[in-house]
Amino acid sequence: MNFRTLATSSTSFLCTCASNNVAFINTCTSLRSFCWQNKLRFYCKHSRSTPTTQLYQARDASSLPEKTRIETIAESLRSNAFKKVLVVSGAGVSVSAGIPDFRSPGSGLYDNLHKYDLPYPEAIFDVDFYNQNPQPFVTLAKEIWPGVNYRPTLTHCFFSVLDKKGILRRVYTQNIDGLEAVAGVTEEKLVECHGHFRSSACIKCRTPFDAELCQSTMIEQGEAPKCNSCGGSVKPDIVFFGEVMPSRFSDLVHYDVASSDLVIVLGSSLMVAPVCNIPDWVKSNVPRLLMNRDLVGTFGKVNDVFMEGDCDDSVRELCRLVGWEDELDAIYASTHSQP
């Protein structure tokens, strides 16, 4: 692992990232937690800058594919040429549901956490910080708990359309809002890379805790549940910094990238490993479609297509070209008519 940590003074640490792999990120997170516990200042360029592995591949808008490339993908979907569509989704797909993304300047979650009085923005998802002070995450969880305040977007419903058509290989979502499942994506076709709210456990002894009781304790009482076995704090099975990703990711990702015939990336900054690497792991001849406000990652290659703008607008346009717009709207209507 190419990693360098420099003690800039007796009261601060500077972490410079020269890698984008998950081992580095976990080490970086551990150092951040150490500094917080010991009242040291910590600086890291990783979480808010483009990974160095991606810098040289940035593309100017003038080099992007023409609209005819989008129509070609639409025609292939209409003719059932694609049978194993692999989807990677980020926080941008849930923005229109009212859930902020993480990194957008001004409106992103990390820029609007002042009310939680955190030592650093990412602390709200830091397991060591949660052990010391669970209240900020509990407050946030009350706002974003799946099915309580938010309903699926058109983009989530698009995933369900792909599933119902029988051409969805898998959805790899970086989100914890659970809206893919609410939209009807079957559990078999879903990999929630950063966990979910449907189960919970103690952060110390890992003893499972009743998920409904965890929800009611956090939402109704505004407190973190306590473990019946060791008295430790309980949280939903959301992957915090420093925790291991669900084994389902490693169990499925290699097969999925090897067998996919189309990759669609939506609403992601492609900055968090290892999920950000999925589009680069597919075969070089597999078309890659990016629906995003910004050009990210290594997109801009010969088989890539970029639909710039909001995810929902791009999804509707693609479904219009394919002839799936009525099905998309029907699923959207059904998910919003539910109590």
mmCIF file with all atom_site columns, N, CA and C in Angstrom, residues 120-150:
data_model
loop_
_atom_site.group_PDB
_atom_site.id
_atom_site.type_symbol
_atom_site.label_atom_id
_atom_site.label_alt_id
_atom_site.label_comp_id
_atom_site.label_asym_id
_atom_site.label_entity_id
_atom_site.label_seq_id
_atom_site.pdbx_PDB_ins_code
_atom_site.Cartn_x
_atom_site.Cartn_y
_atom_site.Cartn_z
_atom_site.occupancy
_atom_site.B_iso_or_equiv
_atom_site.pdbx_formal_charge
_atom_site.auth_seq_id
_atom_site.auth_comp_id
_atom_site.auth_asym_id
_atom_site.auth_atom_id
_atom_site.pdbx_PDB_model_num
ATOM 1  N N  . TYR A 1 120 ? -15.143 16.579 12.695 1.00 0.00 ? 120 TYR A N  1
ATOM 2  C CA . TYR A 1 120 ? -14.925 16.567 11.252 1.00 0.00 ? 120 TYR A CA 1
ATOM 3  C C  . TYR A 1 120 ? -16.164 15.934 10.627 1.00 0.00 ? 120 TYR A C  1
ATOM 4  N N  . PRO A 1 121 ? -16.542 16.285 9.405  1.00 0.00 ? 121 PRO A N  1
ATOM 5  C CA . PRO A 1 121 ? -17.833 15.855 8.852  1.00 0.00 ? 121 PRO A CA 1
ATOM 6  C C  . PRO A 1 121 ? -18.042 14.345 8.843  1.00 0.00 ? 121 PRO A C  1
ATOM 7  N N  . GLU A 1 122 ? -16.994 13.585 8.462  1.00 0.00 ? 122 GLU A N  1
ATOM 8  C CA . GLU A 1 122 ? -17.147 12.147 8.332  1.00 0.00 ? 122 GLU A CA 1
ATOM 9  C C  . GLU A 1 122 ? -17.322 11.441 9.672  1.00 0.00 ? 122 GLU A C  1
ATOM 10 N N  . ALA A 1 123 ? -17.145 12.172 10.785 1.00 0.00 ? 123 ALA A N  1
ATOM 11 C CA . ALA A 1 123 ? -17.278 11.556 12.110 1.00 0.00 ? 123 ALA A CA 1
ATOM 12 C C  . ALA A 1 123 ? -18.669 10.990 12.343 1.00 0.00 ? 123 ALA A C  1
ATOM 13 N N  . ILE A 1 124 ? -19.661 11.527 11.648 1.00 0.00 ? 124 ILE A N  1
ATOM 14 C CA . ILE A 1 124 ? -21.026 11.038 11.836 1.00 0.00 ? 124 ILE A CA 1
ATOM 15 C C  . ILE A 1 124 ? -21.158 9.580  11.411 1.00 0.00 ? 124 ILE A C  1
ATOM 16 N N  . PHE A 1 125 ? -20.223 9.109  10.564 1.00 0.00 ? 125 PHE A N  1
ATOM 17 C CA . PHE A 1 125 ? -20.197 7.707  10.149 1.00 0.00 ? 125 PHE A CA 1
ATOM 18 C C  . PHE A 1 125 ? -18.924 7.016  10.636 1.00 0.00 ? 125 PHE A C  1
ATOM 19 N N  . ASP A 1 126 ? -18.389 7.466  11.753 1.00 0.00 ? 126 ASP A N  1
ATOM 20 C CA . ASP A 1 126 ? -17.171 6.882  12.328 1.00 0.00 ? 126 ASP A CA 1
ATOM 21 C C  . ASP A 1 126 ? -17.564 6.027  13.531 1.00 0.00 ? 126 ASP A C  1
ATOM 22 N N  . VAL A 1 127 ? -17.203 4.751  13.524 1.00 0.00 ? 127 VAL A N  1
ATOM 23 C CA . VAL A 1 127 ? -17.659 3.833  14.567 1.00 0.00 ? 127 VAL A CA 1
ATOM 24 C C  . VAL A 1 127 ? -17.088 4.199  15.926 1.00 0.00 ? 127 VAL A C  1
ATOM 25 N N  . ASP A 1 128 ? -15.851 4.704  15.977 1.00 0.00 ? 128 ASP A N  1
ATOM 26 C CA . ASP A 1 128 ? -15.269 5.098  17.266 1.00 0.00 ? 128 ASP A CA 1
ATOM 27 C C  . ASP A 1 128 ? -15.973 6.338  17.818 1.00 0.00 ? 128 ASP A C  1
ATOM 28 N N  . PHE A 1 129 ? -16.284 7.284  16.941 1.00 0.00 ? 129 PHE A N  1
ATOM 29 C CA . PHE A 1 129 ? -17.025 8.466  17.373 1.00 0.00 ? 129 PHE A CA 1
ATOM 30 C C  . PHE A 1 129 ? -18.417 8.069  17.855 1.00 0.00 ? 129 PHE A C  1
ATOM 31 N N  . TYR A 1 130 ? -19.065 7.161  17.148 1.00 0.00 ? 130 TYR A N  1
ATOM 32 C CA . TYR A 1 130 ? -20.399 6.698  17.533 1.00 0.00 ? 130 TYR A CA 1
ATOM 33 C C  . TYR A 1 130 ? -20.373 6.057  18.910 1.00 0.00 ? 130 TYR A C  1
ATOM 34 N N  . ASN A 1 131 ? -19.308 5.319  19.185 1.00 0.00 ? 131 ASN A N  1
ATOM 35 C CA . ASN A 1 131 ? -19.176 4.677  20.492 1.00 0.00 ? 131 ASN A CA 1
ATOM 36 C C  . ASN A 1 131 ? -19.112 5.711  21.613 1.00 0.00 ? 131 ASN A C  1
ATOM 37 N N  . GLN A 1 132 ? -18.477 6.857  21.334 1.00 0.00 ? 132 GLN A N  1
ATOM 38 C CA . GLN A 1 132 ? -18.357 7.925  22.318 1.00 0.00 ? 132 GLN A CA 1
ATOM 39 C C  . GLN A 1 132 ? -19.585 8.834  22.353 1.00 0.00 ? 132 GLN A C  1
ATOM 40 N N  . ASN A 1 133 ? -20.138 9.090  21.172 1.00 0.00 ? 133 ASN A N  1
ATOM 41 C CA . ASN A 1 133 ? -21.256 10.027 21.069 1.00 0.00 ? 133 ASN A CA 1
ATOM 42 C C  . ASN A 1 133 ? -22.182 9.619  19.930 1.00 0.00 ? 133 ASN A C  1
ATOM 43 N N  . PRO A 1 134 ? -23.140 8.753  20.188 1.00 0.00 ? 134 PRO A N  1
ATOM 44 C CA . PRO A 1 134 ? -24.021 8.272  19.110 1.00 0.00 ? 134 PRO A CA 1
ATOM 45 C C  . PRO A 1 134 ? -25.101 9.260  18.690 1.00 0.00 ? 134 PRO A C  1
ATOM 46 N N  . GLN A 1 135 ? -25.298 10.330 19.444 1.00 0.00 ? 135 GLN A N  1
ATOM 47 C CA . GLN A 1 135 ? -26.441 11.202 19.221 1.00 0.00 ? 135 GLN A CA 1
ATOM 48 C C  . GLN A 1 135 ? -26.492 11.836 17.828 1.00 0.00 ? 135 GLN A C  1
ATOM 49 N N  . PRO A 1 136 ? -25.356 12.320 17.268 1.00 0.00 ? 136 PRO A N  1
ATOM 50 C CA . PRO A 1 136 ? -25.445 12.904 15.919 1.00 0.00 ? 136 PRO A CA 1
ATOM 51 C C  . PRO A 1 136 ? -25.984 11.923 14.888 1.00 0.00 ? 136 PRO A C  1
ATOM 52 N N  . PHE A 1 137 ? -25.519 10.673 14.898 1.00 0.00 ? 137 PHE A N  1
ATOM 53 C CA . PHE A 1 137 ? -26.033 9.703  13.919 1.00 0.00 ? 137 PHE A CA 1
ATOM 54 C C  . PHE A 1 137 ? -27.490 9.373  14.202 1.00 0.00 ? 137 PHE A C  1
ATOM 55 N N  . VAL A 1 138 ? -27.857 9.258  15.470 1.00 0.00 ? 138 VAL A N  1
ATOM 56 C CA . VAL A 1 138 ? -29.256 8.973  15.808 1.00 0.00 ? 138 VAL A CA 1
ATOM 57 C C  . VAL A 1 138 ? -30.169 10.055 15.243 1.00 0.00 ? 138 VAL A C  1
ATOM 58 N N  . THR A 1 139 ? -29.752 11.305 15.378 1.00 0.00 ? 139 THR A N  1
ATOM 59 C CA . THR A 1 139 ? -30.547 12.420 14.849 1.00 0.00 ? 139 THR A CA 1
ATOM 60 C C  . THR A 1 139 ? -30.659 12.336 13.334 1.00 0.00 ? 139 THR A C  1
ATOM 61 N N  . LEU A 1 140 ? -29.535 12.019 12.675 1.00 0.00 ? 140 LEU A N  1
ATOM 62 C CA . LEU A 1 140 ? -29.559 11.875 11.220 1.00 0.00 ? 140 LEU A CA 1
ATOM 63 C C  . LEU A 1 140 ? -30.408 10.683 10.807 1.00 0.00 ? 140 LEU A C  1
ATOM 64 N N  . ALA A 1 141 ? -30.292 9.567  11.529 1.00 0.00 ? 141 ALA A N  1
ATOM 65 C CA . ALA A 1 141 ? -31.046 8.359  11.188 1.00 0.00 ? 141 ALA A CA 1
ATOM 66 C C  . ALA A 1 141 ? -32.552 8.610  11.234 1.00 0.00 ? 141 ALA A C  1
ATOM 67 N N  . LYS A 1 142 ? -32.997 9.438  12.168 1.00 0.00 ? 142 LYS A N  1
ATOM 68 C CA . LYS A 1 142 ? -34.426 9.770  12.248 1.00 0.00 ? 142 LYS A CA 1
ATOM 69 C C  . LYS A 1 142 ? -34.906 10.457 10.973 1.00 0.00 ? 142 LYS A C  1
ATOM 70 N N  . GLU A 1 143 ? -34.001 11.197 10.325 1.00 0.00 ? 143 GLU A N  1
ATOM 71 C CA . GLU A 1 143 ? -34.365 11.929 9.117  1.00 0.00 ? 143 GLU A CA 1
ATOM 72 C C  . GLU A 1 143 ? -34.368 11.055 7.875  1.00 0.00 ? 143 GLU A C  1
ATOM 73 N N  . ILE A 1 144 ? -33.459 10.084 7.813  1.00 0.00 ? 144 ILE A N  1
ATOM 74 C CA . ILE A 1 144 ? -33.260 9.331  6.567  1.00 0.00 ? 144 ILE A CA 1
ATOM 75 C C  . ILE A 1 144 ? -33.702 7.878  6.655  1.00 0.00 ? 144 ILE A C  1
ATOM 76 N N  . TRP A 1 145 ? -34.338 7.472  7.731  1.00 0.00 ? 145 TRP A N  1
ATOM 77 C CA . TRP A 1 145 ? -34.734 6.063  7.872  1.00 0.00 ? 145 TRP A CA 1
ATOM 78 C C  . TRP A 1 145 ? -35.661 5.679  6.709  1.00 0.00 ? 145 TRP A C  1
ATOM 79 N N  . PRO A 1 146 ? -35.343 4.588  6.005  1.00 0.00 ? 146 PRO A N  1
ATOM 80 C CA . PRO A 1 146 ? -36.111 4.206  4.802  1.00 0.00 ? 146 PRO A CA 1
ATOM 81 C C  . PRO A 1 146 ? -37.599 4.048  5.078  1.00 0.00 ? 146 PRO A C  1
ATOM 82 N N  . GLY A 1 147 ? -38.410 4.603  4.172  1.00 0.00 ? 147 GLY A N  1
ATOM 83 C CA . GLY A 1 147 ? -39.848 4.436  4.243  1.00 0.00 ? 147 GLY A CA 1
ATOM 84 C C  . GLY A 1 147 ? -40.552 5.356  5.213  1.00 0.00 ? 147 GLY A C  1
ATOM 85 N N  . VAL A 1 148 ? -39.789 6.183  5.956  1.00 0.00 ? 148 VAL A N  1
ATOM 86 C CA . VAL A 1 148 ? -40.410 7.076  6.935  1.00 0.00 ? 148 VAL A CA 1
ATOM 87 C C  . VAL A 1 148 ? -40.736 8.426  6.299  1.00 0.00 ? 148 VAL A C  1
ATOM 88 N N  . ASN A 1 149 ? -39.735 9.058  5.709  1.00 0.00 ? 149 ASN A N  1
ATOM 89 C CA . ASN A 1 149 ? -39.922 10.393 5.147  1.00 0.00 ? 149 ASN A CA 1
ATOM 90 C C  . ASN A 1 149 ? -39.763 10.465 3.628  1.00 0.00 ? 149 ASN A C  1
ATOM 91 N N  . TYR A 1 150 ? -39.190 9.429  3.026  1.00 0.00 ? 150 TYR A N  1
ATOM 92 C CA . TYR A 1 150 ? -38.819 9.529  1.614  1.00 0.00 ? 150 TYR A CA 1
ATOM 93 C C  . TYR A 1 150 ? -39.355 8.360  0.799  1.00 0.00 ? 150 TYR A C  1
#
